[in-house]
């Protein structure tokens, strides 16, 4: 033992005081603060109790946080105003240091200080060595894992709040992560974000850590210190944030970002780290051993040829930064403890591309891989709940981790995107001109680095022979003067032809190849897939058809595939370039075909964009098309003519009011041609059997077990319905899709109902859910699986062989069709001899809910009663948002359609959201600036946008005509920015509260619509009906189902079909909704659908609707399905920057004689909607 002097004995109950004390040598060896005893006898007597401190210290070293850290060596910092050369120089410890990889440190900025007086400081913030006394006491005395209760989790500044602030701070730091930005700049952003939220950045001074965040680049595993090094293109950067709230709680999380063009190995290790954390979180629940997490993480890493770091591990967290339990991430670890409800911990697996060994740099903090290969990490703070876990640091509306490469991708700074010298002077028409300019650039928004600015100016000078004099340069402003001669060498083509002649030749070439018949074929083909093309685009597509030898139908199918793959809805001048580039594969196939004889290969034809000599190869032509489609830095130094095109605007739209399509089998007249005066307002209410949400609810808190039970209950319920409808083996052609041979149709006894996965040599019927074995990507014949219920089939999955439906030897007119998608519950008849594959001969694609019957006397009253329709048609208009174009917030399309409605006065207008579209580019930043009536700019909320552009329009309409009987039904959308993005979605509500100057916050203004023009009336009927999404309504005698979610597009993106008759695919998908008795039967749901499975019963159809309204970005249509329903897709009111479509539905009454005869016979009747309705899809 080492000796020293002064102080009292550490033994409990010992009061001896001596002039000489003895310190425990093991504590000193482990780096613990010295513990003194009065003598050898006292030390030996109490050693068994004292040595528990040594055990805890050894376990704690695995977390990477030792009891005392050496102070970082001198010579590592420099002032903010130092020269760039000095900032990027090596710190003193790095000279002659043997680095394991290519990364090199730079100097650090001075330590940042706490500038917010409201920030609570942890105990180590002011400690000279950064030691946390509270953690030291905890390690010495506490052997248990703390359980947190509701009072510690909830409330202002408590644990959940600290984690939420950590998420916001990390998001702010992640946005700053770009090529050319220093990690010190990220530290500044994180530090300031913490100050703004009254939080302390936990890493600051923790055992003398000099910064507010850890930034680990490439081979750095963890604890990287932010410095003046700029992030390079291809780096992977981990940002580790921990915040300490005023309530005294820590929230810890980190993410790894791919910056710029990261190679395949870099992306692999990042995604593997994400999946490792994802797999570990799936195991978290009460009763799980902490040591078992490492085995799961190890399997995932090993499967992706990566390794798991063993030196560092996860830890408990809460009121202490690091506490019990330890959570190792590698397999065969010896961690102690069992998870219990209320435990709070972090899981943060560090994954290496190479070996798991690590070492530490000379700064005593930065841990790097020993082989120099890259490392990645993701971390969350989690709470163990009764049924699993809750990610306290999750993104908003993302309670479960889902891999999205876009969220971790970081590209270039705004400066580098906007000011690319190779693109500024790329246009070949620039003539030599002398320019003398003085340029003042305000770069506060981007916070650019002087080095980045100088780099740009240097590139600019070299490209155009500029003489640049810098007057002033800083991170805030830039003033420089330019004296230059801008010119570029003309291409050989331009030496012989002027630019105007070149454009004329392109136009002539396109016009001569596009004959009127070919143009007509192109227009018809694209219309069949729901694409609207302008005359100019028709000419260009016709030229492509001639050039590539592709039929118009083939080009249309290619566009449909491209639009679904790239999620592009409108074919315009902007999207045409990418579409043309996607044709390169088809062009290559067709251009290499044999034409005429087997030896005569076709030469490449002239390009419709840049004419090339006849000897130019097809490969070169395709390269040019790809370059034109994606202008980027790859074009540097190439003289390629890019003709700018103008996107059509809403004011420039054509065919206003034109009818796009009509459903009118009996030649009925429009309701507008009849006088609607004297109508009594239609009756609008929820269907009495519906269970849709009527108010806001706590969503997205369903456990995995509860979600699984919901799916199980739905499968068993649908199984009973299908078996009841087809228990006798009869074939209902409206529902059953198609026996592979005639014998199966009439054989009522040869097949019996059986569980999925049970081997049988005879024909059986099974009911199960369609699944995609690949788990991602589109469903196809190879990945098609049928999953049985847990109750009857123990959750078995079998392959579904549909060879009988795809038999090439069968004539086309005799082929059976099918349409399947994930989540669909179907009955399959066939033979499953092995128990693993079922050879299907018959499919039942669900069973519709029962259709409603009405008493004939009720129908007569509704349709001919003097207080009802009085023998006149019921007029319904349905339209779907967005209600303003992407380039502005003027809501001109909505104003135009409201003027049309005020003129026509329909009975009901059904408006589906989004009303304030969260995808609108002008709303992305969340801080809205609008102009009031006096022309003054002001900040606005999303609710105020709705108030000013929707509610005020409705109010004005009723002020002008207070007797108008038109009623409005407002259906929200998950894309609406001011409501919860969850499905099913409750109706709009006005959550108003007062703020400055008695202005109401959250006011939608709909109450003004109700009172407009009838302020004195005490009893008022509703003019506006706010309903849920989805909803089943009763409008007079009609049952109308509505959902604003684009379920048609979602299902079409995942659906697998064969042999469908032309033009019936969308109708078939709409039919699935009814047969599955659900407004959203797809599972797993599409991205952005935001399903809350706990409320699955609230998006079910209570009965077969008479009219089903399903707005979609796909081609609008109105079609009959299943004998008793009309499906209407009105389209969107706006598409990109131009106008879209809406639908008018005119429901005529039945013949009076027919109803009177039925009344006498006391009959019940179906609504007969398909025979008495007219639907027109019109352009705005």
XYZ file of C-alpha atoms in Angstrom, residues 11 94 304 359 370 416 423 598 769 790 793 802 899 968 1169:
15
model
C -13.509 2.011 7.339
C 0.220 13.575 -33.177
C -22.952 -8.865 -43.084
C -6.772 1.350 -29.752
C -6.649 -1.210 -34.904
C -21.428 23.898 -53.362
C -22.142 24.756 -64.539
C -29.928 -11.966 -89.733
C -52.998 -14.007 -45.654
C -51.941 -19.004 -35.329
C -52.344 -23.272 -38.623
C -50.005 -20.382 -59.476
C -66.953 29.749 -57.626
C -69.660 20.367 -47.172
C -77.142 2.768 -57.784
